[in-house]
Amino acid sequence: MAKENSVCEEKNFKMIFDNHSEVIRNFIYYKCGDLQQAEDITQEAFIKLWNNCKKVLLEKAKSFVMKVAQNAFFNEVKHKKVILKYNEAVDTSKLYDHSPEFLMEEKEFLLKLQQCISNLAPKQREVFLLSRKDKKTYREIADIIGITQKAVERRMHLALKELKEKIGFAI
Amino acid sequence: MEQFNNSDNFLAKWADGTLSDKEKKSFEKTKEYCQYKTILKGTDLLELPDFDKKALFKKIQDNRGKTSKKIKLFPRWTYGVAAAVALLIGGVFFLNTPLEFQTGFGEQLAITLPDNSEVLLNAKTELTYKKRNWKSNRTLNLKGEAYFKVAKGSTFTVLSPLGNVQVVGTQFTVNAHKNTFEVHCYEGTVRVKTGQLSKTIHKGEAIRLLDNSFEKWNLDTQEPSWKKQYSDFTNTPINQVVKALENQYNIRFDSKKINSKLRYTGRFTHTNLGKALQSVFEPLNIKFTFVDKNNIVLATK
């Protein structure tokens, strides 16, 4: 019985990876803006989970990898200026039927928005992006970062306010 | 609008869709609403870089069990190498550094070698040897005069500027002061070598190098006289006796005015300079005059 619930079981480990690896990568990416580093840290965190699989309970595995990844981030990542990159090809034409001028303006707007998000305070940025891009609830974000849900909401509120102040004129 | 300004999570709730209908409706009437809505829409359009989950999982599977790949400034094995090198250098340095012993004017020094052989150094003598491989290579360098009581074992060699002495296990003295090479054998046999000359002497015999040839005579003592606070001489060239006096009493002789071919047989004490000078120079009819405390001029009477 105990074995079935062990992290050392291949299928359990795979499940933890499938469920959480992307959030971890994105979370670290939001923090450091270096995709390669984010993937390296994610990889290390899961290797560490495997090496400690006998000591970690299945229900604690998620917070274990989160914690390991965050610690790795704090230890290793030099705090350089964060420039988040997004995929260039944003195909908006499928969604909206607009004039070329509008599309042009929209492209410029997205570029500006992207810069403004990059310039957010890291604490606000990670909350904002985890919420909007990874569709995490505030409760889940609170668990990931290790703060209260109330604090997450406050950061989200401030992030939106900040973005509006920076980019509101363009709308 | 009131809630919007007073609350610090109003926008969060709005973005989350958890505002009440009433709150939502009043917010939708403000002009900021449109801006916020556009920001969220724009954010939705931004795409994150692709995440290749499979490739990452493959990497993790490949690396599981290995320890984390932190790259250390110095890999762990270098510490071992550094320690080994340090030990090696230290060991070689320590073992190869010759041990050095010295005596000053009128001093004597007893040394015990690693194999329990004993050495007694007379005044103004220098002895060096290497501790390394001592058991298989018993070799010492000597400048001055020393008495050896050699423990049985491999060949025991004394190197001196004028010649070498080789023994196996015996008692002997070597006098290898400047321009002097004299060996006294008290027990066993001793092989003396200098340049091309080589000679073996036995118990109770003594040998000295003089004008490129060996001079041999018999001893009447069992151990060097200088162990007992006096120096014994048998038909010894006067210069060698003068040198011995100098080393014993820290004095200088001006011996230009005396015949260097003179020989001396007798002894002088180590404890009284006046008596020592008398016992050496009276029989030879030599007058000694103190110039100052440490300098003496010798002249034929």
PDB file of C-alpha atoms in Angstrom, chain B:
ATOM      1  CA  MET B   1     -16.205  53.365  -7.568  1.00  0.00           C
ATOM      2  CA  GLU B   2     -16.030  53.765  -3.840  1.00  0.00           C
ATOM      3  CA  GLN B   3     -15.056  50.178  -3.391  1.00  0.00           C
ATOM      4  CA  PHE B   4     -12.509  50.535  -6.135  1.00  0.00           C
ATOM      5  CA  ASN B   5     -10.698  53.298  -4.336  1.00  0.00           C
ATOM      6  CA  ASN B   6     -11.034  51.998  -0.830  1.00  0.00           C
ATOM      7  CA  SER B   7     -10.279  48.373  -1.450  1.00  0.00           C
ATOM      8  CA  ASP B   8      -6.784  47.027  -2.120  1.00  0.00           C
ATOM      9  CA  ASN B   9      -7.988  43.928  -3.930  1.00  0.00           C
ATOM     10  CA  PHE B  10     -10.880  45.224  -5.939  1.00  0.00           C
ATOM     11  CA  LEU B  11      -9.138  44.806  -9.289  1.00  0.00           C
ATOM     12  CA  ALA B  12      -7.974  41.346  -8.292  1.00  0.00           C
ATOM     13  CA  LYS B  13     -11.519  40.324  -7.601  1.00  0.00           C
ATOM     14  CA  TRP B  14     -12.675  41.838 -10.829  1.00  0.00           C
ATOM     15  CA  ALA B  15     -10.027  40.035 -12.846  1.00  0.00           C
ATOM     16  CA  ASP B  16     -10.953  36.851 -11.065  1.00  0.00           C
ATOM     17  CA  GLY B  17     -14.617  37.332 -11.792  1.00  0.00           C
ATOM     18  CA  THR B  18     -15.592  37.242  -8.143  1.00  0.00           C
ATOM     19  CA  LEU B  19     -17.120  40.700  -7.853  1.00  0.00           C
ATOM     20  CA  SER B  20     -20.779  40.880  -7.003  1.00  0.00           C
ATOM     21  CA  ASP B  21     -23.120  41.830  -9.859  1.00  0.00           C
ATOM     22  CA  LYS B  22     -23.712  45.214  -8.291  1.00  0.00           C
ATOM     23  CA  GLU B  23     -20.026  46.002  -7.976  1.00  0.00           C
ATOM     24  CA  LYS B  24     -19.393  44.759 -11.465  1.00  0.00           C
ATOM     25  CA  LYS B  25     -22.069  46.891 -13.014  1.00  0.00           C
ATOM     26  CA  SER B  26     -20.920  50.063 -11.333  1.00  0.00           C
ATOM     27  CA  PHE B  27     -17.308  49.362 -12.344  1.00  0.00           C
ATOM     28  CA  GLU B  28     -18.286  48.768 -15.975  1.00  0.00           C
ATOM     29  CA  LYS B  29     -19.607  52.299 -16.121  1.00  0.00           C
ATOM     30  CA  THR B  30     -16.230  53.909 -15.355  1.00  0.00           C
ATOM     31  CA  LYS B  31     -13.842  54.954 -18.098  1.00  0.00           C
ATOM     32  CA  GLU B  32     -10.968  53.013 -16.535  1.00  0.00           C
ATOM     33  CA  TYR B  33     -12.925  49.828 -17.032  1.00  0.00           C
ATOM     34  CA  CYS B  34     -12.217  49.829 -20.733  1.00  0.00           C
ATOM     35  CA  GLN B  35      -8.489  50.269 -20.168  1.00  0.00           C
ATOM     36  CA  TYR B  36      -8.324  47.413 -17.677  1.00  0.00           C
ATOM     37  CA  LYS B  37     -10.285  45.197 -19.990  1.00  0.00           C
ATOM     38  CA  THR B  38      -7.882  45.911 -22.839  1.00  0.00           C
ATOM     39  CA  ILE B  39      -4.900  45.152 -20.662  1.00  0.00           C
ATOM     40  CA  LEU B  40      -6.264  41.751 -19.745  1.00  0.00           C
ATOM     41  CA  LYS B  41      -7.204  41.018 -23.334  1.00  0.00           C
ATOM     42  CA  GLY B  42      -3.750  42.022 -24.520  1.00  0.00           C
ATOM     43  CA  THR B  43      -2.162  39.873 -21.882  1.00  0.00           C
ATOM     44  CA  ASP B  44      -4.191  36.919 -23.073  1.00  0.00           C
ATOM     45  CA  LEU B  45      -2.827  37.422 -26.555  1.00  0.00           C
ATOM     46  CA  LEU B  46       0.761  37.257 -25.428  1.00  0.00           C
ATOM     47  CA  GLU B  47       2.107  33.780 -25.782  1.00  0.00           C
ATOM     48  CA  LEU B  48       4.659  32.188 -23.569  1.00  0.00           C
ATOM     49  CA  PRO B  49       7.626  30.429 -25.112  1.00  0.00           C
ATOM     50  CA  ASP B  50       6.857  26.815 -25.890  1.00  0.00           C
ATOM     51  CA  PHE B  51       7.421  24.339 -23.170  1.00  0.00           C
ATOM     52  CA  ASP B  52       8.772  21.013 -24.376  1.00  0.00           C
ATOM     53  CA  LYS B  53       7.580  18.891 -21.528  1.00  0.00           C
ATOM     54  CA  LYS B  54       8.656  15.593 -23.031  1.00  0.00           C
ATOM     55  CA  ALA B  55      12.196  16.708 -23.677  1.00  0.00           C
ATOM     56  CA  LEU B  56      12.545  18.039 -20.154  1.00  0.00           C
ATOM     57  CA  PHE B  57      11.163  14.850 -18.657  1.00  0.00           C
ATOM     58  CA  LYS B  58      13.598  12.829 -20.756  1.00  0.00           C
ATOM     59  CA  LYS B  59      16.463  14.950 -19.436  1.00  0.00           C
ATOM     60  CA  ILE B  60      15.288  14.422 -15.895  1.00  0.00           C
ATOM     61  CA  GLN B  61      15.060  10.671 -16.409  1.00  0.00           C
ATOM     62  CA  ASP B  62      18.576  10.633 -17.814  1.00  0.00           C
ATOM     63  CA  ASN B  63      19.964  12.573 -14.902  1.00  0.00           C
ATOM     64  CA  ARG B  64      18.074  10.957 -12.069  1.00  0.00           C
ATOM     65  CA  GLY B  65      20.286   9.417  -9.454  1.00  0.00           C
ATOM     66  CA  LYS B  66      23.106  11.655 -10.422  1.00  0.00           C
ATOM     67  CA  THR B  67      23.773  14.392  -7.962  1.00  0.00           C
ATOM     68  CA  SER B  68      23.061  17.932  -8.973  1.00  0.00           C
ATOM     69  CA  LYS B  69      25.344  19.334 -11.596  1.00  0.00           C
ATOM     70  CA  LYS B  70      26.718  22.267  -9.669  1.00  0.00           C
ATOM     71  CA  ILE B  71      30.082  23.095 -11.073  1.00  0.00           C
ATOM     72  CA  LYS B  72      32.549  23.710  -8.339  1.00  0.00           C
ATOM     73  CA  LEU B  73      35.338  26.234  -8.704  1.00  0.00           C
ATOM     74  CA  PHE B  74      37.761  23.399  -7.987  1.00  0.00           C
ATOM     75  CA  PRO B  75      36.474  19.886  -8.656  1.00  0.00           C
ATOM     76  CA  ARG B  76      36.647  17.710  -5.603  1.00  0.00           C
ATOM     77  CA  TRP B  77      39.516  15.564  -6.934  1.00  0.00           C
ATOM     78  CA  THR B  78      41.782  18.605  -7.133  1.00  0.00           C
ATOM     79  CA  TYR B  79      41.728  18.858  -3.346  1.00  0.00           C
ATOM     80  CA  GLY B  80      43.129  15.348  -3.119  1.00  0.00           C
ATOM     81  CA  VAL B  81      45.790  16.106  -5.691  1.00  0.00           C
ATOM     82  CA  ALA B  82      46.713  19.342  -3.941  1.00  0.00           C
ATOM     83  CA  ALA B  83      47.017  17.556  -0.618  1.00  0.00           C
ATOM     84  CA  ALA B  84      49.091  14.773  -2.161  1.00  0.00           C
ATOM     85  CA  VAL B  85      51.401  17.250  -3.870  1.00  0.00           C
ATOM     86  CA  ALA B  86      51.782  19.231  -0.671  1.00  0.00           C
ATOM     87  CA  LEU B  87      52.583  16.061   1.248  1.00  0.00           C
ATOM     88  CA  LEU B  88      54.988  14.928  -1.417  1.00  0.00           C
ATOM     89  CA  ILE B  89      56.797  18.232  -1.595  1.00  0.00           C
ATOM     90  CA  GLY B  90      56.782  18.489   2.178  1.00  0.00           C
ATOM     91  CA  GLY B  91      58.016  14.932   2.568  1.00  0.00           C
ATOM     92  CA  VAL B  92      60.710  15.209  -0.055  1.00  0.00           C
ATOM     93  CA  PHE B  93      61.768  18.576   1.275  1.00  0.00           C
ATOM     94  CA  PHE B  94      61.819  17.372   4.825  1.00  0.00           C
ATOM     95  CA  LEU B  95      63.629  14.131   4.112  1.00  0.00           C
ATOM     96  CA  ASN B  96      66.039  15.615   1.626  1.00  0.00           C
ATOM     97  CA  THR B  97      67.023  18.522   3.770  1.00  0.00           C
ATOM     98  CA  PRO B  98      70.311  17.521   5.311  1.00  0.00           C
ATOM     99  CA  LEU B  99      70.535  17.679   9.043  1.00  0.00           C
ATOM    100  CA  GLU B 100      73.364  19.941  10.061  1.00  0.00           C
ATOM    101  CA  PHE B 101      75.376  20.026  13.273  1.00  0.00           C
ATOM    102  CA  GLN B 102      78.042  22.527  14.177  1.00  0.00           C
ATOM    103  CA  THR B 103      80.360  23.162  17.059  1.00  0.00           C
ATOM    104  CA  GLY B 104      82.163  26.393  17.894  1.00  0.00           C
ATOM    105  CA  PHE B 105      85.544  27.067  19.461  1.00  0.00           C
ATOM    106  CA  GLY B 106      86.247  24.675  22.308  1.00  0.00           C
ATOM    107  CA  GLU B 107      82.840  23.021  22.054  1.00  0.00           C
ATOM    108  CA  GLN B 108      81.993  19.356  21.778  1.00  0.00           C
ATOM    109  CA  LEU B 109      78.709  17.818  20.684  1.00  0.00           C
ATOM    110  CA  ALA B 110      77.367  14.286  20.928  1.00  0.00           C
ATOM    111  CA  ILE B 111      74.919  13.112  18.264  1.00  0.00           C
ATOM    112  CA  THR B 112      72.996   9.882  17.943  1.00  0.00           C
ATOM    113  CA  LEU B 113      72.262   8.870  14.367  1.00  0.00           C
ATOM    114  CA  PRO B 114      68.991   7.173  13.290  1.00  0.00           C
ATOM    115  CA  ASP B 115      70.607   3.702  13.546  1.00  0.00           C
ATOM    116  CA  ASN B 116      71.930   4.467  17.051  1.00  0.00           C
ATOM    117  CA  SER B 117      75.476   5.039  15.841  1.00  0.00           C
ATOM    118  CA  GLU B 118      77.142   7.668  17.975  1.00  0.00           C
ATOM    119  CA  VAL B 119      79.093  10.664  16.839  1.00  0.00           C
ATOM    120  CA  LEU B 120      81.101  13.037  19.002  1.00  0.00           C
ATOM    121  CA  LEU B 121      82.116  16.276  17.372  1.00  0.00           C
ATOM    122  CA  ASN B 122      85.254  18.065  18.522  1.00  0.00           C
ATOM    123  CA  ALA B 123      85.686  21.843  18.416  1.00  0.00           C
ATOM    124  CA  LYS B 124      84.974  23.831  15.220  1.00  0.00           C
ATOM    125  CA  THR B 125      83.391  20.935  13.364  1.00  0.00           C
ATOM    126  CA  GLU B 126      80.530  20.653  10.906  1.00  0.00           C
ATOM    127  CA  LEU B 127      78.611  17.469  10.222  1.00  0.00           C
ATOM    128  CA  THR B 128      75.715  16.991   7.808  1.00  0.00           C
ATOM    129  CA  TYR B 129      73.717  13.955   6.816  1.00  0.00           C
ATOM    130  CA  LYS B 130      70.423  13.086   5.185  1.00  0.00           C
ATOM    131  CA  LYS B 131      67.827  11.296   7.179  1.00  0.00           C
ATOM    132  CA  ARG B 132      66.299   9.813   4.054  1.00  0.00           C
ATOM    133  CA  ASN B 133      67.147   6.148   3.463  1.00  0.00           C
ATOM    134  CA  TRP B 134      69.606   6.300   6.298  1.00  0.00           C
ATOM    135  CA  LYS B 135      69.447   2.554   6.917  1.00  0.00           C
ATOM    136  CA  SER B 136      70.618   1.723   3.398  1.00  0.00           C
ATOM    137  CA  ASN B 137      72.783   4.740   2.748  1.00  0.00           C
ATOM    138  CA  ARG B 138      74.809   5.758   5.738  1.00  0.00           C
ATOM    139  CA  THR B 139      76.776   8.696   4.445  1.00  0.00           C
ATOM    140  CA  LEU B 140      77.858  11.849   6.248  1.00  0.00           C
ATOM    141  CA  ASN B 141      79.801  14.943   5.352  1.00  0.00           C
ATOM    142  CA  LEU B 142      82.437  16.044   7.782  1.00  0.00           C
ATOM    143  CA  LYS B 143      84.490  19.185   8.084  1.00  0.00           C
ATOM    144  CA  GLY B 144      86.544  19.038  11.246  1.00  0.00           C
ATOM    145  CA  GLU B 145      87.161  16.296  13.754  1.00  0.00           C
ATOM    146  CA  ALA B 146      84.780  13.674  14.979  1.00  0.00           C
ATOM    147  CA  TYR B 147      84.711  10.346  16.768  1.00  0.00           C
ATOM    148  CA  PHE B 148      82.384   7.671  15.421  1.00  0.00           C
ATOM    149  CA  LYS B 149      81.031   4.600  17.134  1.00  0.00           C
ATOM    150  CA  VAL B 150      79.248   2.878  14.311  1.00  0.00           C
ATOM    151  CA  ALA B 151      76.443   0.384  14.817  1.00  0.00           C
ATOM    152  CA  LYS B 152      76.642  -2.773  12.712  1.00  0.00           C
ATOM    153  CA  GLY B 153      74.841  -2.530   9.411  1.00  0.00           C
ATOM    154  CA  SER B 154      75.497  -1.417   5.883  1.00  0.00           C
ATOM    155  CA  THR B 155      78.548   0.493   4.785  1.00  0.00           C
ATOM    156  CA  PHE B 156      79.123   3.640   6.743  1.00  0.00           C
ATOM    157  CA  THR B 157      80.838   6.409   4.810  1.00  0.00           C
ATOM    158  CA  VAL B 158      82.347   9.649   6.001  1.00  0.00           C
ATOM    159  CA  LEU B 159      83.002  12.149   3.230  1.00  0.00           C
ATOM    160  CA  SER B 160      85.513  14.895   3.873  1.00  0.00           C
ATOM    161  CA  PRO B 161      87.192  17.449   1.626  1.00  0.00           C
ATOM    162  CA  LEU B 162      90.467  15.501   1.429  1.00  0.00           C
ATOM    163  CA  GLY B 163      89.310  11.903   1.515  1.00  0.00           C
ATOM    164  CA  ASN B 164      86.661   9.372   2.371  1.00  0.00           C
ATOM    165  CA  VAL B 165      86.436   6.791   5.103  1.00  0.00           C
ATOM    166  CA  GLN B 166      84.426   3.607   4.785  1.00  0.00           C
ATOM    167  CA  VAL B 167      83.661   1.181   7.565  1.00  0.00           C
ATOM    168  CA  VAL B 168      81.149  -1.440   8.421  1.00  0.00           C
ATOM    169  CA  GLY B 169      80.923  -1.336  12.159  1.00  0.00           C
ATOM    170  CA  THR B 170      83.648   0.082  14.300  1.00  0.00           C
ATOM    171  CA  GLN B 171      85.002   2.986  16.321  1.00  0.00           C
ATOM    172  CA  PHE B 172      87.237   5.579  14.815  1.00  0.00           C
ATOM    173  CA  THR B 173      87.941   9.267  14.599  1.00  0.00           C
ATOM    174  CA  VAL B 174      88.305  11.351  11.521  1.00  0.00           C
ATOM    175  CA  ASN B 175      90.140  14.636  11.613  1.00  0.00           C
ATOM    176  CA  ALA B 176      89.290  16.527   8.480  1.00  0.00           C
ATOM    177  CA  HIS B 177      90.075  20.099   9.336  1.00  0.00           C
ATOM    178  CA  LYS B 178      91.418  22.319   6.583  1.00  0.00           C
ATOM    179  CA  ASN B 179      94.519  20.756   4.990  1.00  0.00           C
ATOM    180  CA  THR B 180      94.332  17.881   7.449  1.00  0.00           C
ATOM    181  CA  PHE B 181      93.137  14.350   7.006  1.00  0.00           C
ATOM    182  CA  GLU B 182      93.766  11.961   9.836  1.00  0.00           C
ATOM    183  CA  VAL B 183      91.972   8.776  10.799  1.00  0.00           C
ATOM    184  CA  HIS B 184      92.342   6.846  14.045  1.00  0.00           C
ATOM    185  CA  CYS B 185      90.924   3.360  14.298  1.00  0.00           C
ATOM    186  CA  TYR B 186      89.964   2.093  17.748  1.00  0.00           C
ATOM    187  CA  GLU B 187      88.127  -1.039  16.746  1.00  0.00           C
ATOM    188  CA  GLY B 188      87.475  -3.105  13.632  1.00  0.00           C
ATOM    189  CA  THR B 189      88.868  -2.068  10.274  1.00  0.00           C
ATOM    190  CA  VAL B 190      88.608   1.172   8.390  1.00  0.00           C
ATOM    191  CA  ARG B 191      89.182   1.799   4.718  1.00  0.00           C
ATOM    192  CA  VAL B 192      90.602   5.217   3.950  1.00  0.00           C
ATOM    193  CA  LYS B 193      90.476   6.639   0.472  1.00  0.00           C
ATOM    194  CA  THR B 194      91.777   9.873  -0.953  1.00  0.00           C
ATOM    195  CA  GLY B 195      92.165  10.539  -4.632  1.00  0.00           C
ATOM    196  CA  GLN B 196      93.852   7.385  -5.958  1.00  0.00           C
ATOM    197  CA  LEU B 197      95.311   6.363  -2.639  1.00  0.00           C
ATOM    198  CA  SER B 198      93.501   3.787  -0.589  1.00  0.00           C
ATOM    199  CA  LYS B 199      94.533   2.049   2.619  1.00  0.00           C
ATOM    200  CA  THR B 200      92.955  -0.200   5.187  1.00  0.00           C
ATOM    201  CA  ILE B 201      93.860   0.204   8.828  1.00  0.00           C
ATOM    202  CA  HIS B 202      93.051  -2.008  11.788  1.00  0.00           C
ATOM    203  CA  LYS B 203      92.431  -1.685  15.474  1.00  0.00           C
ATOM    204  CA  GLY B 204      94.999   0.496  17.242  1.00  0.00           C
ATOM    205  CA  GLU B 205      96.331   2.019  14.061  1.00  0.00           C
ATOM    206  CA  ALA B 206      96.184   5.563  12.777  1.00  0.00           C
ATOM    207  CA  ILE B 207      96.860   7.179   9.462  1.00  0.00           C
ATOM    208  CA  ARG B 208      97.321  10.709   8.164  1.00  0.00           C
ATOM    209  CA  LEU B 209      97.679  12.222   4.741  1.00  0.00           C
ATOM    210  CA  LEU B 210     100.901  14.169   4.344  1.00  0.00           C
ATOM    211  CA  ASP B 211     102.384  15.382   1.081  1.00  0.00           C
ATOM    212  CA  ASN B 212     100.109  13.123  -0.956  1.00  0.00           C
ATOM    213  CA  SER B 213     101.036   9.978   0.883  1.00  0.00           C
ATOM    214  CA  PHE B 214      99.778   8.135   3.949  1.00  0.00           C
ATOM    215  CA  GLU B 215     101.714   8.086   7.157  1.00  0.00           C
ATOM    216  CA  LYS B 216     100.810   5.281   9.515  1.00  0.00           C
ATOM    217  CA  TRP B 217     101.504   4.833  13.196  1.00  0.00           C
ATOM    218  CA  ASN B 218     100.221   2.928  16.204  1.00  0.00           C
ATOM    219  CA  LEU B 219      97.892   4.277  18.841  1.00  0.00           C
ATOM    220  CA  ASP B 220      98.288   3.632  22.512  1.00  0.00           C
ATOM    221  CA  THR B 221      94.809   4.762  23.553  1.00  0.00           C
ATOM    222  CA  GLN B 222      91.405   3.102  23.372  1.00  0.00           C
ATOM    223  CA  GLU B 223      89.451   6.228  22.482  1.00  0.00           C
ATOM    224  CA  PRO B 224      90.183   9.753  21.370  1.00  0.00           C
ATOM    225  CA  SER B 225      92.021  11.767  23.976  1.00  0.00           C
ATOM    226  CA  TRP B 226      89.867  14.809  23.338  1.00  0.00           C
ATOM    227  CA  LYS B 227      86.983  13.012  24.931  1.00  0.00           C
ATOM    228  CA  LYS B 228      88.912  13.513  28.164  1.00  0.00           C
ATOM    229  CA  GLN B 229      89.649  17.212  27.829  1.00  0.00           C
ATOM    230  CA  TYR B 230      93.027  16.989  26.179  1.00  0.00           C
ATOM    231  CA  SER B 231      94.419  16.475  22.678  1.00  0.00           C
ATOM    232  CA  ASP B 232      97.046  13.864  21.931  1.00  0.00           C
ATOM    233  CA  PHE B 233      99.551  14.139  19.118  1.00  0.00           C
ATOM    234  CA  THR B 234     101.978  11.631  17.692  1.00  0.00           C
ATOM    235  CA  ASN B 235     104.664  12.980  15.428  1.00  0.00           C
ATOM    236  CA  THR B 236     102.131  15.487  14.138  1.00  0.00           C
ATOM    237  CA  PRO B 237     103.027  18.356  11.796  1.00  0.00           C
ATOM    238  CA  ILE B 238     103.243  21.583  13.779  1.00  0.00           C
ATOM    239  CA  ASN B 239     100.635  23.335  11.622  1.00  0.00           C
ATOM    240  CA  GLN B 240      98.041  20.747  12.551  1.00  0.00           C
ATOM    241  CA  VAL B 241      98.799  21.188  16.242  1.00  0.00           C
ATOM    242  CA  VAL B 242      98.581  24.964  15.905  1.00  0.00           C
ATOM    243  CA  LYS B 243      95.214  24.583  14.159  1.00  0.00           C
ATOM    244  CA  ALA B 244      93.957  22.343  16.952  1.00  0.00           C
ATOM    245  CA  LEU B 245      94.982  24.948  19.529  1.00  0.00           C
ATOM    246  CA  GLU B 246      93.216  27.665  17.559  1.00  0.00           C
ATOM    247  CA  ASN B 247      89.993  25.633  17.391  1.00  0.00           C
ATOM    248  CA  GLN B 248      90.092  24.791  21.028  1.00  0.00           C
ATOM    249  CA  TYR B 249      90.838  28.207  22.475  1.00  0.00           C
ATOM    250  CA  ASN B 250      89.535  30.617  19.802  1.00  0.00           C
ATOM    251  CA  ILE B 251      92.932  32.224  19.241  1.00  0.00           C
ATOM    252  CA  ARG B 252      95.022  33.099  16.154  1.00  0.00           C
ATOM    253  CA  PHE B 253      98.645  32.233  15.656  1.00  0.00           C
ATOM    254  CA  ASP B 254     101.123  33.991  13.428  1.00  0.00           C
ATOM    255  CA  SER B 255     103.331  31.034  12.547  1.00  0.00           C
ATOM    256  CA  LYS B 256     105.263  32.468   9.612  1.00  0.00           C
ATOM    257  CA  LYS B 257     108.500  32.681  11.585  1.00  0.00           C
ATOM    258  CA  ILE B 258     108.715  29.027  12.616  1.00  0.00           C
ATOM    259  CA  ASN B 259     109.822  25.977  10.711  1.00  0.00           C
ATOM    260  CA  SER B 260     106.707  24.303   9.324  1.00  0.00           C
ATOM    261  CA  LYS B 261     108.518  20.967   9.044  1.00  0.00           C
ATOM    262  CA  LEU B 262     108.568  20.616  12.822  1.00  0.00           C
ATOM    263  CA  ARG B 263     106.723  17.659  14.324  1.00  0.00           C
ATOM    264  CA  TYR B 264     105.169  17.422  17.754  1.00  0.00           C
ATOM    265  CA  THR B 265     104.539  14.476  20.016  1.00  0.00           C
ATOM    266  CA  GLY B 266     102.669  15.103  23.220  1.00  0.00           C
ATOM    267  CA  ARG B 267      99.394  16.540  24.423  1.00  0.00           C
ATOM    268  CA  PHE B 268      97.748  19.760  25.456  1.00  0.00           C
ATOM    269  CA  THR B 269      94.917  20.312  27.871  1.00  0.00           C
ATOM    270  CA  HIS B 270      91.598  21.874  26.891  1.00  0.00           C
ATOM    271  CA  THR B 271      91.116  23.656  30.160  1.00  0.00           C
ATOM    272  CA  ASN B 272      94.082  25.971  30.542  1.00  0.00           C
ATOM    273  CA  LEU B 273      95.469  28.019  27.662  1.00  0.00           C
ATOM    274  CA  GLY B 274      98.746  28.921  29.415  1.00  0.00           C
ATOM    275  CA  LYS B 275      99.548  25.310  30.243  1.00  0.00           C
ATOM    276  CA  ALA B 276      98.503  24.171  26.778  1.00  0.00           C
ATOM    277  CA  LEU B 277     100.790  26.695  25.069  1.00  0.00           C
ATOM    278  CA  GLN B 278     103.665  25.776  27.342  1.00  0.00           C
ATOM    279  CA  SER B 279     103.272  22.053  26.797  1.00  0.00           C
ATOM    280  CA  VAL B 280     103.294  22.449  23.032  1.00  0.00           C
ATOM    281  CA  PHE B 281     105.875  25.157  22.398  1.00  0.00           C
ATOM    282  CA  GLU B 282     108.419  24.724  25.243  1.00  0.00           C
ATOM    283  CA  PRO B 283     109.659  21.328  23.969  1.00  0.00           C
ATOM    284  CA  LEU B 284     109.948  22.717  20.441  1.00  0.00           C
ATOM    285  CA  ASN B 285     111.944  25.743  21.542  1.00  0.00           C
ATOM    286  CA  ILE B 286     109.333  28.171  20.238  1.00  0.00           C
ATOM    287  CA  LYS B 287     108.646  31.520  21.868  1.00  0.00           C
ATOM    288  CA  PHE B 288     105.021  32.653  21.991  1.00  0.00           C
ATOM    289  CA  THR B 289     104.097  36.292  22.497  1.00  0.00           C
ATOM    290  CA  PHE B 290     100.546  37.631  22.985  1.00  0.00           C
ATOM    291  CA  VAL B 291      99.863  40.563  20.698  1.00  0.00           C
ATOM    292  CA  ASP B 292      96.436  40.906  22.266  1.00  0.00           C
ATOM    293  CA  LYS B 293      93.961  38.596  23.952  1.00  0.00           C
ATOM    294  CA  ASN B 294      93.379  36.474  20.861  1.00  0.00           C
ATOM    295  CA  ASN B 295      96.509  36.830  18.733  1.00  0.00           C
ATOM    296  CA  ILE B 296      99.812  35.143  19.377  1.00  0.00           C
ATOM    297  CA  VAL B 297     103.043  35.447  17.444  1.00  0.00           C
ATOM    298  CA  LEU B 298     105.306  32.430  17.297  1.00  0.00           C
ATOM    299  CA  ALA B 299     109.063  32.678  16.809  1.00  0.00           C
ATOM    300  CA  THR B 300     111.974  30.325  17.032  1.00  0.00           C
ATOM    301  CA  LYS B 301     114.041  30.969  20.149  1.00  0.00           C
TER     302      LYS B 301
END
